């Protein structure tokens, strides 16, 4: 007995390659304890080219670095400000597509205290860098996960 179906074999779907990335960074509080440091990148989807997306400074962890070492280095590279870690704020992880790849990104966030340096945006990656009153930080942040992370931090209460 033979059975026939009208189902044809489904072609295999190509899956996007998965890439894991791990970064570190966070929020620097100025020496007076009243302002927080954010980096800005111009919104590429904004036709005026003037809308700034504010976020926490962060970057990739290099081989042999701890998340803490990478966070301190990245904050200094992107902002010109040297700092010391006061506490961990937690970890955010998310997925996005880039260059035909599925990126799984994990970001370790810390709270820092400003130690020194001169405010300067890293030319290749950051368009602006600025201090904002702590009570404005959550509203200024462009990304919901960063907003939630900072809003949970008791350090930001004036």
Short mmCIF file of C-alpha atoms in Angstrom, two decimals:
data_model
loop_
_atom_site.label_atom_id
_atom_site.label_comp_id
_atom_site.label_asym_id
_atom_site.label_seq_id
_atom_site.Cartn_x
_atom_site.Cartn_y
_atom_site.Cartn_z
CA UNK A 1 0.00 0.00 0.00
CA UNK A 2 1.38 3.37 -1.01
CA UNK A 3 0.42 6.70 0.46
CA UNK A 4 0.75 9.98 -1.33
CA UNK A 5 0.72 13.42 0.25
CA UNK A 6 0.66 16.83 -1.28
CA UNK A 7 3.28 18.07 1.15
CA UNK A 8 6.55 18.74 -0.52
CA UNK A 9 9.72 18.75 1.55
CA UNK A 10 10.37 22.17 3.03
CA UNK A 11 13.62 23.76 1.92
CA UNK A 12 16.05 24.31 4.74
CA UNK A 13 16.15 27.90 5.90
CA UNK A 14 19.57 29.41 6.28
CA UNK A 15 20.04 30.66 9.81
CA UNK A 16 21.99 33.79 10.57
CA UNK A 17 25.30 33.09 12.25
CA UNK A 18 25.23 33.75 16.00
CA UNK A 19 27.94 35.96 17.47
CA UNK A 20 28.44 36.54 21.20
CA UNK A 21 29.80 39.91 22.32
CA UNK A 22 30.67 40.97 25.86
CA UNK A 23 31.08 44.63 26.83
CA UNK A 24 31.48 46.70 29.97
CA UNK A 25 30.86 50.30 31.01
CA UNK A 26 28.46 52.32 33.11
CA UNK A 27 27.61 55.59 34.76
CA UNK A 28 30.29 57.99 35.98
CA UNK A 29 29.25 60.36 38.78
CA UNK A 30 31.22 63.63 38.92
CA UNK A 31 33.38 64.61 41.90
CA UNK A 32 30.57 66.79 43.33
CA UNK A 33 28.16 63.84 43.29
CA UNK A 34 25.51 65.81 41.38
CA UNK A 35 26.06 64.94 37.70
CA UNK A 36 26.31 61.84 35.54
CA UNK A 37 28.31 61.37 32.34
CA UNK A 38 26.69 60.23 29.08
CA UNK A 39 27.95 59.74 25.54
CA UNK A 40 25.95 60.80 22.50
CA UNK A 41 25.79 59.47 18.97
CA UNK A 42 23.88 61.18 16.18
CA UNK A 43 20.74 59.26 15.24
CA UNK A 44 21.31 57.92 11.71
CA UNK A 45 17.53 57.62 11.23
CA UNK A 46 17.00 61.33 11.91
CA UNK A 47 16.78 63.28 8.64
CA UNK A 48 18.06 66.47 10.29
CA UNK A 49 21.17 64.71 11.55
CA UNK A 50 20.87 66.63 14.81
CA UNK A 51 19.08 64.18 17.12
CA UNK A 52 21.49 62.76 19.70
CA UNK A 53 20.98 59.32 21.23
CA UNK A 54 22.43 59.46 24.75
CA UNK A 55 23.76 56.29 26.36
CA UNK A 56 26.19 54.99 28.94
CA UNK A 57 29.83 54.74 27.85
CA UNK A 58 30.83 51.13 27.21
CA UNK A 59 32.84 48.88 24.94
CA UNK A 60 34.18 45.41 24.22
CA UNK A 61 36.17 43.48 26.79
CA UNK A 62 39.60 42.69 25.36
CA UNK A 63 41.33 39.35 25.80
CA UNK A 64 42.74 39.01 29.32
CA UNK A 65 40.65 41.87 30.75
CA UNK A 66 38.10 41.60 33.53
CA UNK A 67 34.78 43.40 33.04
CA UNK A 68 35.93 45.97 35.61
CA UNK A 69 39.22 46.68 33.80
CA UNK A 70 37.42 46.98 30.46
CA UNK A 71 34.79 49.31 31.91
CA UNK A 72 37.40 51.70 33.34
CA UNK A 73 39.39 51.65 30.07
CA UNK A 74 36.34 52.16 27.84
CA UNK A 75 34.97 55.05 29.92
CA UNK A 76 38.35 56.80 29.70
CA UNK A 77 38.68 56.13 25.94
CA UNK A 78 35.18 57.32 25.06
CA UNK A 79 34.95 60.32 27.42
CA UNK A 80 38.45 61.41 28.44
CA UNK A 81 37.45 60.96 32.10
CA UNK A 82 39.33 58.65 34.44
CA UNK A 83 37.28 56.99 37.15
CA UNK A 84 37.10 54.31 39.80
CA UNK A 85 34.33 51.75 40.25
CA UNK A 86 32.11 52.16 43.29
CA UNK A 87 29.69 49.28 42.67
CA UNK A 88 28.18 46.91 40.11
CA UNK A 89 24.85 47.97 38.62
CA UNK A 90 24.13 44.63 36.99
CA UNK A 91 24.20 42.99 33.58
CA UNK A 92 22.01 43.59 30.53
CA UNK A 93 21.84 41.15 27.65
CA UNK A 94 20.02 41.55 24.37
CA UNK A 95 19.88 40.37 20.76
CA UNK A 96 20.12 42.33 17.53
CA UNK A 97 20.91 41.80 13.85
CA UNK A 98 23.95 43.36 12.19
CA UNK A 99 25.72 42.45 8.98
CA UNK A 100 23.52 39.38 8.51
CA UNK A 101 24.51 38.01 11.93
CA UNK A 102 22.48 37.48 15.11
CA UNK A 103 24.41 39.26 17.84
CA UNK A 104 23.93 38.25 21.47
CA UNK A 105 25.39 41.09 23.52
CA UNK A 106 26.05 40.99 27.26
CA UNK A 107 26.97 44.28 28.94
CA UNK A 108 28.38 44.55 32.49
CA UNK A 109 27.45 47.91 34.03
CA UNK A 110 29.14 49.69 36.92
CA UNK A 111 28.80 52.91 38.89
CA UNK A 112 31.97 55.04 38.84
CA UNK A 113 33.30 58.10 40.62
CA UNK A 114 35.21 60.66 38.56
CA UNK A 115 38.93 60.74 39.40
CA UNK A 116 40.30 63.12 36.76
CA UNK A 117 40.84 63.65 33.08
CA UNK A 118 39.52 66.16 30.56
CA UNK A 119 36.08 65.75 28.96
CA UNK A 120 36.64 64.79 25.29
CA UNK A 121 34.55 62.66 22.92
CA UNK A 122 36.43 59.80 21.25
CA UNK A 123 36.38 60.92 17.60
CA UNK A 124 35.94 57.52 15.98
CA UNK A 125 33.00 56.32 18.08
CA UNK A 126 31.36 59.16 20.01
CA UNK A 127 29.81 62.37 18.67
CA UNK A 128 29.24 64.14 22.00
CA UNK A 129 29.97 63.63 25.68
CA UNK A 130 28.34 65.61 28.44
CA UNK A 131 27.60 65.85 32.17
CA UNK A 132 23.90 65.98 33.11
CA UNK A 133 22.19 66.54 36.48
CA UNK A 134 21.56 63.11 38.04
CA UNK A 135 17.80 63.70 38.09
CA UNK A 136 17.86 64.01 34.26
CA UNK A 137 19.90 60.89 33.48
CA UNK A 138 17.04 58.38 33.14
CA UNK A 139 15.04 60.72 30.88
CA UNK A 140 18.09 61.45 28.71
CA UNK A 141 18.98 57.80 28.09
CA UNK A 142 17.80 56.58 24.67
CA UNK A 143 17.68 52.84 25.37
CA UNK A 144 14.98 51.26 27.59
CA UNK A 145 17.28 48.65 29.17
CA UNK A 146 19.72 51.35 30.30
CA UNK A 147 16.83 53.49 31.58
CA UNK A 148 15.57 50.59 33.73
CA UNK A 149 19.03 49.74 35.02
CA UNK A 150 19.78 53.31 36.13
CA UNK A 151 16.26 53.91 37.49
CA UNK A 152 16.77 50.91 39.81
CA UNK A 153 19.97 52.39 41.21
CA UNK A 154 19.50 54.05 44.59
CA UNK A 155 22.64 56.12 43.93
CA UNK A 156 20.71 58.44 41.63
CA UNK A 157 18.39 59.87 44.23
CA UNK A 158 19.35 63.52 44.83
#
